Every structure is written in structure tokens, then in C-alpha cells.
Short mmCIF file of C-alpha atoms in Angstrom, two decimals:
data_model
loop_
_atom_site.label_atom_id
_atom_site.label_comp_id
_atom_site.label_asym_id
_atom_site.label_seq_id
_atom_site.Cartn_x
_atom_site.Cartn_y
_atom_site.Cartn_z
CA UNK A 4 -24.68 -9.81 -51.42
CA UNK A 5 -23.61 -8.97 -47.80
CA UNK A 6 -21.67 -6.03 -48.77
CA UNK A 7 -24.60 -4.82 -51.02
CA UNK A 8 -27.45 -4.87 -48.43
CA UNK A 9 -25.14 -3.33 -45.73
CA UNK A 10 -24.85 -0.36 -48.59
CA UNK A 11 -28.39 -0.03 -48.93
CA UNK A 12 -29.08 0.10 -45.24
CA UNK A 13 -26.70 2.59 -44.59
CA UNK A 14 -28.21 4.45 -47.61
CA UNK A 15 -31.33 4.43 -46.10
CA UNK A 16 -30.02 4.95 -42.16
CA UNK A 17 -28.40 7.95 -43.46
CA UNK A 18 -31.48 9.48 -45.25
CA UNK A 19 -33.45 8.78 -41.00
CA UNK A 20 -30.92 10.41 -39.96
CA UNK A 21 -31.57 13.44 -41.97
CA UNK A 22 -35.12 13.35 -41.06
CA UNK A 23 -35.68 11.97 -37.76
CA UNK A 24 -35.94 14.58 -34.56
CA UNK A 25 -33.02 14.05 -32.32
CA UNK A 26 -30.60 11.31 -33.42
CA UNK A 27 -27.61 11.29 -30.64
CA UNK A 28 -24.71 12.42 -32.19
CA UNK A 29 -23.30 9.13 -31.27
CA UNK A 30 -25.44 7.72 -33.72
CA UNK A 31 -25.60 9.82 -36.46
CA UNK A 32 -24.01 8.25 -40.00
CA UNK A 33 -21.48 10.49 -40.05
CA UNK A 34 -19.96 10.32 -36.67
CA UNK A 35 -20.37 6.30 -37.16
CA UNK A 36 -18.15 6.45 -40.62
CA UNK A 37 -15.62 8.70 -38.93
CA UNK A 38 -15.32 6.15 -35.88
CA UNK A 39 -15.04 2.45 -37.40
CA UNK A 40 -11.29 2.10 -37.88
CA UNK A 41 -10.34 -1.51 -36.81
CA UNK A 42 -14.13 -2.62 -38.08
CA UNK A 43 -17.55 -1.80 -39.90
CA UNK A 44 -20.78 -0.56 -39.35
CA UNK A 45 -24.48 -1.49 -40.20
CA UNK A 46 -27.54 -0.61 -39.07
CA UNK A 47 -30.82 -2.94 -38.72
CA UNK A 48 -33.87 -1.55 -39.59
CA UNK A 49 -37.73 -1.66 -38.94
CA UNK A 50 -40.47 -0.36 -41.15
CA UNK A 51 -43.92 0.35 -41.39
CA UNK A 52 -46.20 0.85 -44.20
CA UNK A 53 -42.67 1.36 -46.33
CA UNK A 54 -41.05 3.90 -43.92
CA UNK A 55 -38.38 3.09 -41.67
CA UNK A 56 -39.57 3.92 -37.90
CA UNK A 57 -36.88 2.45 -35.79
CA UNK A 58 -32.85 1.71 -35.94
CA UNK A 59 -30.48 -0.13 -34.63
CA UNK A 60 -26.90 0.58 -35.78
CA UNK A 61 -24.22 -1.55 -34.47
CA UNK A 62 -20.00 -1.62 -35.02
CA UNK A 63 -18.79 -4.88 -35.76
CA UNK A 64 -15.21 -6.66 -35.51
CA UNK A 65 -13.19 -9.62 -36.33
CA UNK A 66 -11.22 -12.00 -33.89
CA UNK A 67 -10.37 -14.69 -35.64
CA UNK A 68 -13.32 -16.71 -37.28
CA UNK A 69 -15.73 -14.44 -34.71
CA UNK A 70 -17.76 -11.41 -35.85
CA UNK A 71 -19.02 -9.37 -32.93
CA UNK A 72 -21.03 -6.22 -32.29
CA UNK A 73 -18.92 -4.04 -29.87
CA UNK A 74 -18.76 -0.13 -28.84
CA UNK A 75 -16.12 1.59 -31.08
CA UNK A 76 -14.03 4.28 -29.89
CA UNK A 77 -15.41 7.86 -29.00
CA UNK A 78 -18.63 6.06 -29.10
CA UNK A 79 -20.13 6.53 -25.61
CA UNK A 80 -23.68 5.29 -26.42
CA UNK A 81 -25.99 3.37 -29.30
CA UNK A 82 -28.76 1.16 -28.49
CA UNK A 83 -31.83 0.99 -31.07
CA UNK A 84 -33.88 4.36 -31.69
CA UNK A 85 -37.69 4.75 -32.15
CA UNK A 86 -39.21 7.17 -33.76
CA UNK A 87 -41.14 9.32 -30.84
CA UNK A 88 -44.27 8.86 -32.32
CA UNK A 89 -44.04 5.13 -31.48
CA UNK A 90 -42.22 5.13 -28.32
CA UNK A 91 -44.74 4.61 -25.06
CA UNK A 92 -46.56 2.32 -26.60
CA UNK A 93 -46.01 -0.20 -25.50
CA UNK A 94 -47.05 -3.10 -28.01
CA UNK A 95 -46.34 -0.87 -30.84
CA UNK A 96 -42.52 -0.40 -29.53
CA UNK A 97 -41.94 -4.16 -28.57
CA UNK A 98 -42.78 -5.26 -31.46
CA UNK A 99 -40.35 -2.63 -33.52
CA UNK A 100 -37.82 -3.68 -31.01
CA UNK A 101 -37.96 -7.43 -31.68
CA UNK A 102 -38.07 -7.11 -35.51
CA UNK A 103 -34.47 -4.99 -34.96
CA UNK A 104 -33.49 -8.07 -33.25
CA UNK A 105 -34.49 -10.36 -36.02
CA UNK A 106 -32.55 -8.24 -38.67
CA UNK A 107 -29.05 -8.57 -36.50
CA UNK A 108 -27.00 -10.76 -38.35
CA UNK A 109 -25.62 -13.92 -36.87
CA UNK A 110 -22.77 -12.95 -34.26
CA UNK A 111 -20.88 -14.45 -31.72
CA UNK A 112 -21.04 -11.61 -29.39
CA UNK A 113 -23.68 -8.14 -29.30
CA UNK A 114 -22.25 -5.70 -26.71
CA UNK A 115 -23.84 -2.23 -26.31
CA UNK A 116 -24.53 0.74 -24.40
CA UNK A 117 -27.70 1.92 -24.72
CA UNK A 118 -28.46 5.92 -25.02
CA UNK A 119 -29.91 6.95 -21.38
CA UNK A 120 -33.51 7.66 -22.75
CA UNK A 121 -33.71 3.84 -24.25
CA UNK A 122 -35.33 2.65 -20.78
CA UNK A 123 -37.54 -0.33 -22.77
CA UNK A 124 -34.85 -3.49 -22.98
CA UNK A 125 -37.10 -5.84 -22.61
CA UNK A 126 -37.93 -7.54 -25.89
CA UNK A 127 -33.61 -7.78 -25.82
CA UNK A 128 -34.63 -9.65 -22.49
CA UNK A 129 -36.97 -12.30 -23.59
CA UNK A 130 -34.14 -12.67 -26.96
CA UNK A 131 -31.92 -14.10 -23.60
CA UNK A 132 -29.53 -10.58 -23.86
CA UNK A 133 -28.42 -9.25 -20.69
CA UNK A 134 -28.21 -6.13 -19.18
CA UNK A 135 -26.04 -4.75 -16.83
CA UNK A 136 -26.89 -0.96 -15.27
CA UNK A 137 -23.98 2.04 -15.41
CA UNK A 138 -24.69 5.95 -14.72
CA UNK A 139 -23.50 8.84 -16.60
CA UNK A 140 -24.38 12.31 -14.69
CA UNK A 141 -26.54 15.35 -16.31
CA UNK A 142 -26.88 18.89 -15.59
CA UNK A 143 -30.49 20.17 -16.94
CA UNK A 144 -32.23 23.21 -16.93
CA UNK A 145 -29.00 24.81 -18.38
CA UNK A 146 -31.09 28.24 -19.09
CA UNK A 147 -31.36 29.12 -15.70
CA UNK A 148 -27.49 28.71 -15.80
CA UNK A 149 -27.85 31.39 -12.18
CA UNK A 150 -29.70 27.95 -10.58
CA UNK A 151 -26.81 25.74 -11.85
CA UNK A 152 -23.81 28.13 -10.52
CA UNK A 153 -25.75 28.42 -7.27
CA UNK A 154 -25.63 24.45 -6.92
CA UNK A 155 -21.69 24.04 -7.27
CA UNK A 156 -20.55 22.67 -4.09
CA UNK A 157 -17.64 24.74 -1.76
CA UNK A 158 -14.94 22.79 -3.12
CA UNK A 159 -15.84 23.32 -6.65
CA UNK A 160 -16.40 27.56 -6.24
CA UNK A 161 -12.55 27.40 -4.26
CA UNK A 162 -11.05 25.45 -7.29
CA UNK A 163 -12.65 27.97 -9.76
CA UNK A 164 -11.28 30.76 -7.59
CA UNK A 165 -7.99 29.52 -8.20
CA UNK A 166 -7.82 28.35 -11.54
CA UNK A 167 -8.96 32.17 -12.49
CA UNK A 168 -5.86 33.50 -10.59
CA UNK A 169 -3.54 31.54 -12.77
CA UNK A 170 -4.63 30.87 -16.04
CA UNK A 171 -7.32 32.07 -19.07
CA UNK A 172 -9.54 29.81 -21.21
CA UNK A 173 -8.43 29.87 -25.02
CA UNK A 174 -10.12 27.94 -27.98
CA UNK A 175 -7.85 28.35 -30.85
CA UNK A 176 -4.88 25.86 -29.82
CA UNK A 177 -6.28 23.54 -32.23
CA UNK A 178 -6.92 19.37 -31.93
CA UNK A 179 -2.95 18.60 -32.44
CA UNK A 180 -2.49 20.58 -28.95
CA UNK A 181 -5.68 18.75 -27.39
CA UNK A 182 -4.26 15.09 -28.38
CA UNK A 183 -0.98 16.29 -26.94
CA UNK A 184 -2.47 16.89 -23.69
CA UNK A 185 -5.20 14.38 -23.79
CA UNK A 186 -1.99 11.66 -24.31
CA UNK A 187 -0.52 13.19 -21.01
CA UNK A 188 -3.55 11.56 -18.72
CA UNK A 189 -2.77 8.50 -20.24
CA UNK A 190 1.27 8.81 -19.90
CA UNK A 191 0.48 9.55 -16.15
CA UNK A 192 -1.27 6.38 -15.32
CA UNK A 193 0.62 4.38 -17.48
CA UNK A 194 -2.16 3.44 -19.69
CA UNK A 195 -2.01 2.96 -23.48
CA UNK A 196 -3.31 5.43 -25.44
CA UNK A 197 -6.86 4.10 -26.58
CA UNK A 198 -6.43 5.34 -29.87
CA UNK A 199 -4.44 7.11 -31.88
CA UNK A 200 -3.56 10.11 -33.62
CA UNK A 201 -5.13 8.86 -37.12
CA UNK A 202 -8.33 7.43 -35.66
CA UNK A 203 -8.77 10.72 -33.58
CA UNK A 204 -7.80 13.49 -36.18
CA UNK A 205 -10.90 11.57 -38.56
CA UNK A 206 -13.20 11.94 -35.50
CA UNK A 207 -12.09 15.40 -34.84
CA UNK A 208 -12.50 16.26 -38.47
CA UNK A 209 -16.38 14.72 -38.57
CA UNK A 210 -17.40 16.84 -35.77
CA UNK A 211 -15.83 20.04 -36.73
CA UNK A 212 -17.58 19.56 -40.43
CA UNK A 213 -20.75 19.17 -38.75
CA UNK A 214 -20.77 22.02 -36.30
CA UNK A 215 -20.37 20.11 -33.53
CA UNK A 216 -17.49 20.35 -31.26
CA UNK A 217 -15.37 23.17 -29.50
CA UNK A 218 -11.97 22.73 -27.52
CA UNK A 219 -11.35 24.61 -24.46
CA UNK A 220 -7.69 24.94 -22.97
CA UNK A 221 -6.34 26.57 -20.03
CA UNK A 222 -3.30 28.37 -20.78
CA UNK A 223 -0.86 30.55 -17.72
CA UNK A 224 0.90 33.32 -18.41
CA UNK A 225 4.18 31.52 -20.30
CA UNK A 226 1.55 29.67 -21.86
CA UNK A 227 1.95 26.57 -20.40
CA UNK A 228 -0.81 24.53 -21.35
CA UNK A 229 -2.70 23.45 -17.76
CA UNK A 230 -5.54 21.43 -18.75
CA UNK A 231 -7.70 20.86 -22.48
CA UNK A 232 -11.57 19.63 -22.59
CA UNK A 233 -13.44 18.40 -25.78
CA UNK A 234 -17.09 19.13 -25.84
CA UNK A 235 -19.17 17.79 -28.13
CA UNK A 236 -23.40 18.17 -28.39
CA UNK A 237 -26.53 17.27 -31.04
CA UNK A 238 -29.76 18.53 -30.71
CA UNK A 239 -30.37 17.62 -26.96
CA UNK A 240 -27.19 17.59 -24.96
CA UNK A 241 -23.79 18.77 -24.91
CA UNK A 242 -21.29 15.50 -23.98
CA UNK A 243 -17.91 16.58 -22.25
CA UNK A 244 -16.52 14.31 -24.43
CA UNK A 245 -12.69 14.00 -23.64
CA UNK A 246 -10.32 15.97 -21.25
CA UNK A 247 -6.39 15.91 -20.24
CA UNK A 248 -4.27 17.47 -17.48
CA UNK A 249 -0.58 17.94 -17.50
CA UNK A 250 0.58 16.28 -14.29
CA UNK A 251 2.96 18.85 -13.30
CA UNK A 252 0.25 21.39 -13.47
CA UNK A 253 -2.73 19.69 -11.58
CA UNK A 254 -2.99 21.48 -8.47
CA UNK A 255 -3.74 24.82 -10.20
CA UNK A 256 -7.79 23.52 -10.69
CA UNK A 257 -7.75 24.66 -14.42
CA UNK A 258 -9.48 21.48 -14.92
CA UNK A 259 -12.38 21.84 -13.05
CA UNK A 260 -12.44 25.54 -14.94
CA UNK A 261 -13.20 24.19 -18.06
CA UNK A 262 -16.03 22.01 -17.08
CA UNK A 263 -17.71 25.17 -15.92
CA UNK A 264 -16.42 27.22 -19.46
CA UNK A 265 -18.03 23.95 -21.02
CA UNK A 266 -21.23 23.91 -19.10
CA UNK A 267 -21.52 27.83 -19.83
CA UNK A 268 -21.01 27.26 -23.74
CA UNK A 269 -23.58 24.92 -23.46
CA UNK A 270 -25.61 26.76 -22.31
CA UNK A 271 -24.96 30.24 -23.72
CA UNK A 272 -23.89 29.40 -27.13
CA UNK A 273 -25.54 26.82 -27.83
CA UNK A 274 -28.81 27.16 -26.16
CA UNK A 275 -29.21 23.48 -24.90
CA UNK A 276 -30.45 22.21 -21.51
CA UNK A 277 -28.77 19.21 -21.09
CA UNK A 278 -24.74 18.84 -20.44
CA UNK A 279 -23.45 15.35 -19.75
CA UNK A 280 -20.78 14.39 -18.18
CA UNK A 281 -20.31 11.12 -20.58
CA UNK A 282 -20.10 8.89 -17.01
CA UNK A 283 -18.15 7.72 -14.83
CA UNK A 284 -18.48 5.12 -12.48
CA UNK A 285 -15.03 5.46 -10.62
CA UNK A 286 -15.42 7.28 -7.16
CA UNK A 287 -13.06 9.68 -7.40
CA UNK A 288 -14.49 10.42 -10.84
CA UNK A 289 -18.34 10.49 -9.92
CA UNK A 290 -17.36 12.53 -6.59
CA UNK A 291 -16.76 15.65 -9.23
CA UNK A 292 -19.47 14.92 -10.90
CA UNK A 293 -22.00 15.65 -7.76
CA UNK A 294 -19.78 18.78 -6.50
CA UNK A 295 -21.28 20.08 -9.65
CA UNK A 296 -24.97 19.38 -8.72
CA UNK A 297 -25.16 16.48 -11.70
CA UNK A 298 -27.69 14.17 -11.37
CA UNK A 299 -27.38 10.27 -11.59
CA UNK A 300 -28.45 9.31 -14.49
CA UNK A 301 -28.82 5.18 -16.26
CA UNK A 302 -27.76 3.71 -19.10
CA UNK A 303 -27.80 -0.09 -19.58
CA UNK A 304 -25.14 -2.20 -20.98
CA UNK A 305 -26.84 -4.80 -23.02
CA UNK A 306 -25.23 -7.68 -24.05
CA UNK A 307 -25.24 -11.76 -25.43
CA UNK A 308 -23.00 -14.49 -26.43
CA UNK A 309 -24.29 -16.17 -29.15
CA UNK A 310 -20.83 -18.19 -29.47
CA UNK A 311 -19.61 -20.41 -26.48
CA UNK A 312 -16.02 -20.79 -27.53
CA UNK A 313 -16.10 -16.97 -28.23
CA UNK A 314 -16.98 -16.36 -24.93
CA UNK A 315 -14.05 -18.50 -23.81
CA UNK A 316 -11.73 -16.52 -25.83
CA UNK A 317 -12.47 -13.19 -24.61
CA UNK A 318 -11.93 -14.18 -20.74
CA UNK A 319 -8.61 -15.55 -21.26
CA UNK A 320 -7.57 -12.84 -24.15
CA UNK A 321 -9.84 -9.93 -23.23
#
């Protein structure tokens, strides 16, 4: 019976997603399917007069006898969407809000980030969620792209400079050679890969089907590979998605290249005003971020533990 109504939800998520304005990629059906290895997805929903107004879709895992909501990988945001005709209102969007609460299923953990433009948590809040505040960083007004270039700070215009000296920007090397690279980050800081060749060939896959992703790579003369970028966008923002550097090739700023190539396509190609940095809160990271005139932007981090002994579990095996 489960099984069954988490068809029909998704059924009917899929069909809002056709027809609602400006679902994040993130959250789109198809991006969702192409993203839940290791877990499933469903969605809760809230109507009126017959029509479904406002969604919630959440990922969902198993430890042991616990099922809990968590963010699944390449999956930077979720959180519920409201149709825009009901957002504002205040009353109107509370109460949509709480009835998404009612249809989440019994959990021992929800854990979400919430798209930046979901600012209204608070019927999560008097449900006894938390909420916990992060920043991403945004470039708009992307079609004056001659106001954007003028607010790159020294250091950013010197690394440009050089990167341009030593290498071009390609798009053909295709996602085996971005994976490669991408892996190399990783390899240098002696982190596991977060996910593997399988899970992100499938998510690769979804967004080149739907129009919705371009690779970037900076390539020298003996076509060394110096650095690769994955940008990604919907209908209101282009989301530098992934990156990679080789280490040995660092210095030559072919990095900091391709965010401006990305922020260009964005803006030239694909005729959006928004491009988003996808976070980050480490200081080295969000340093960058600035030097490129981004603005600090929220997000929340909602979250509740609905099992005690779950809880437990997760601080001694996280």
C-alpha cells in the first residue's frame, strides 16, 4: 500500500513539475530519480480545491530499523515549494506548510536544506524542527555582465591574466575526463570520493537529457588538463555545481578562469541573472567567493529527531 501511494505521488509531483513556474532543478522529478542511489524518494503533497499547490519532496534511507529523510548526493537544496500565487500570505502559506508536515511519514530523523528563497520555516518551528542558518553566494544582474567584470577584485583580474597566458577553455572533453579530475581534489586532501562513477555518470546523464548542464576544462598547450567546472542551471539560476584541480597544476589560476567562462555562459548563453556559487562556508572557500563581488546569501538547514536512540546512533557512527 506504501509502495502504491508513493507511485501515485510521484505521478502527480511529476505532472507539478511540468506545470509549476520555476521548480529548482534540485527538485525537479527527474534530477530526484537520477540522484537516489543508496535510497528512495517521495514527495508530500498539499491541495486545494483538487489541485496540488505546494510540495515537499524528501530522499529517504535505511540504517538499520531507522528510516530517515536526508540530502542525497548532488542535491544542494530541497525544502517544500509553494506555488507563488500562495506564497506571502501569510495564513494561506502556514497552513499549506503544516499540512506538508502532516503528510511526512513517520521517521526517525528529517534533515534538509532548504532552497534560499524558502525564508517561511516557521510552521517546521512550532512542529519542534530546528533550523540551523548556512550561506551560499549569488551573482545577480548577470545582463549587465560589464557591472559584474567591473566588480572582480585585483586578485581575481591578476589570476585571470594568467590563466589566459597558459591555457584555453574547451567543452568537449566529455564527463569521463571531468570525474577524472573532479577525483583529483579529493585524492589531494585525502578524502573519499563522495560518490562514484555509477551514481555520477546517471546524474550526468539526467542533466544532459534535459538541457541542463555544460563542462568547462582548461587545457595548456600539451593538453594537460589544468582545472574542469560543472555548471548546471533551471529557470532562475545557474549552480557551479562541481569543480576539480590537478594539484600539480594549481598555481597556473585556470581555476578561477572557469568560474568567470561559467559566469559568462550564464549569462550569455543562457540568458539568466542569477549564478550561484552552490556555498561554501569554509574561509578560504567563501574568500573567492567575495573577490568575485558574490553576495551572501541564506539557506536554512532544517532538521528533527523524531527517534532518541537514532539520534544516539548517528553521534557515535555518523
Amino acid at each position: 500500500m506504501a509502495i502504491a501511494s508513493a507511485r501515485v505521488n510521484q505521478a502527480r509531483y511529476r505532472e507539478f513539475c511540468r506545470t509549476a513556474p520555476h521548480v529548482p532543478v534540485f527538485a525537479q522529478a527527474w534530477y530526484l530519480d537520477a540522484c537516489r542511489e543508496g535510497g528512495a524518494w517521495d514527495v508530500a503533497l498539499a491541495e486545494e480545491d483538487g489541485r496540488v499547490v505546494a510540495a515537499l519532496p524528501y530522499f529517504f534511507k535505511q540504517k538499520g530499523p531507522f528510516r530517515y529523510a536526508t540530502m542525497p548526493p548532488f542535491v544542494k537544496w530541497l525544502g517544500p515549494y509553494v506555488l507563488p500565487e500562495f506564497r506571502g500570505v501569510l495564513k494561506k502559506e502556514h497552513g499549506l506548510l503544516e499540512e506538508l508536515i502532516r503528510q511526512l511519514p513517520p521517521l526517525a530523523a528529517f534533515k534538509q536544506n532548504f532552497y534560499p528563497g524558502s525564508t517561511n520555516w516557521l510552521p517546521f518551528y512550532w512542529q519542534k524542527f530546528r533550523q540551523t542558518t548556512y550561506y551560499t553566494y549569488r551573482l545577480h544582474d548577470l545582463q549587465n555582465l560589464k557591472q559584474v567584470e567591473a566588480g572582480l577584485n585585483r586578485n581575481i583580474r591578476r589570476n585571470l591574466q594568467k590563466a589566459r597566458e597558459q591555457v584555453r577553455v574547451v567543452n568537449n572533453l566529455g564527463p569521463e575526463r571531468f570525474y577524472a579530475i573532479n577525483k583529483l581534489s579529493f585524492d589531494r586532501q585525502n578524502l573519499a570520493m563522495p560518490y562514484s562513477w555509477g551514481q555520477f555518470e546517471r546524474h550526468d546523464a539526467a542533466l544532459a537529457a534535459n538541457g541542463a548542464r555544460q563542462l568547462f576544462f582548461a587545457v595548456d598547450a600539451q593538453e594537460r588538463v589544468h582545472s574542469a567546472a560543472y555548471l548546471i542551471w533551471d529557470q532562475q539560476a545557474a549552480y557551479y555545481h562541481l569543480s576539480g584541480d590537478d594539484p600539480a597544476l594549481r598555481d597556473s589560476g585556470a581555476g578561477i578562469l572557469l568560474i568567470w567562462e561559467a559566469i559568462r555562459y550564464a549569462s550569455e548563453v543562457l540568458g539568466l541573472d542569477c549564478f550561484d556559487f552552490e556555498g561554501s562556508m569554509l574561509p578560504a572557500v567563501e574568500r573567492i567567493r567575495v573577490q568575485f563581488g558574490a553576495v551572501q546569501t541564506p539557506y536554512f538547514f532544517v532538521w528533527k529527531y523524531n527517534s532518541r536512540a537514532f539520534e544516539l546512533l548517528e553521534k557515535l557512527r555518523p
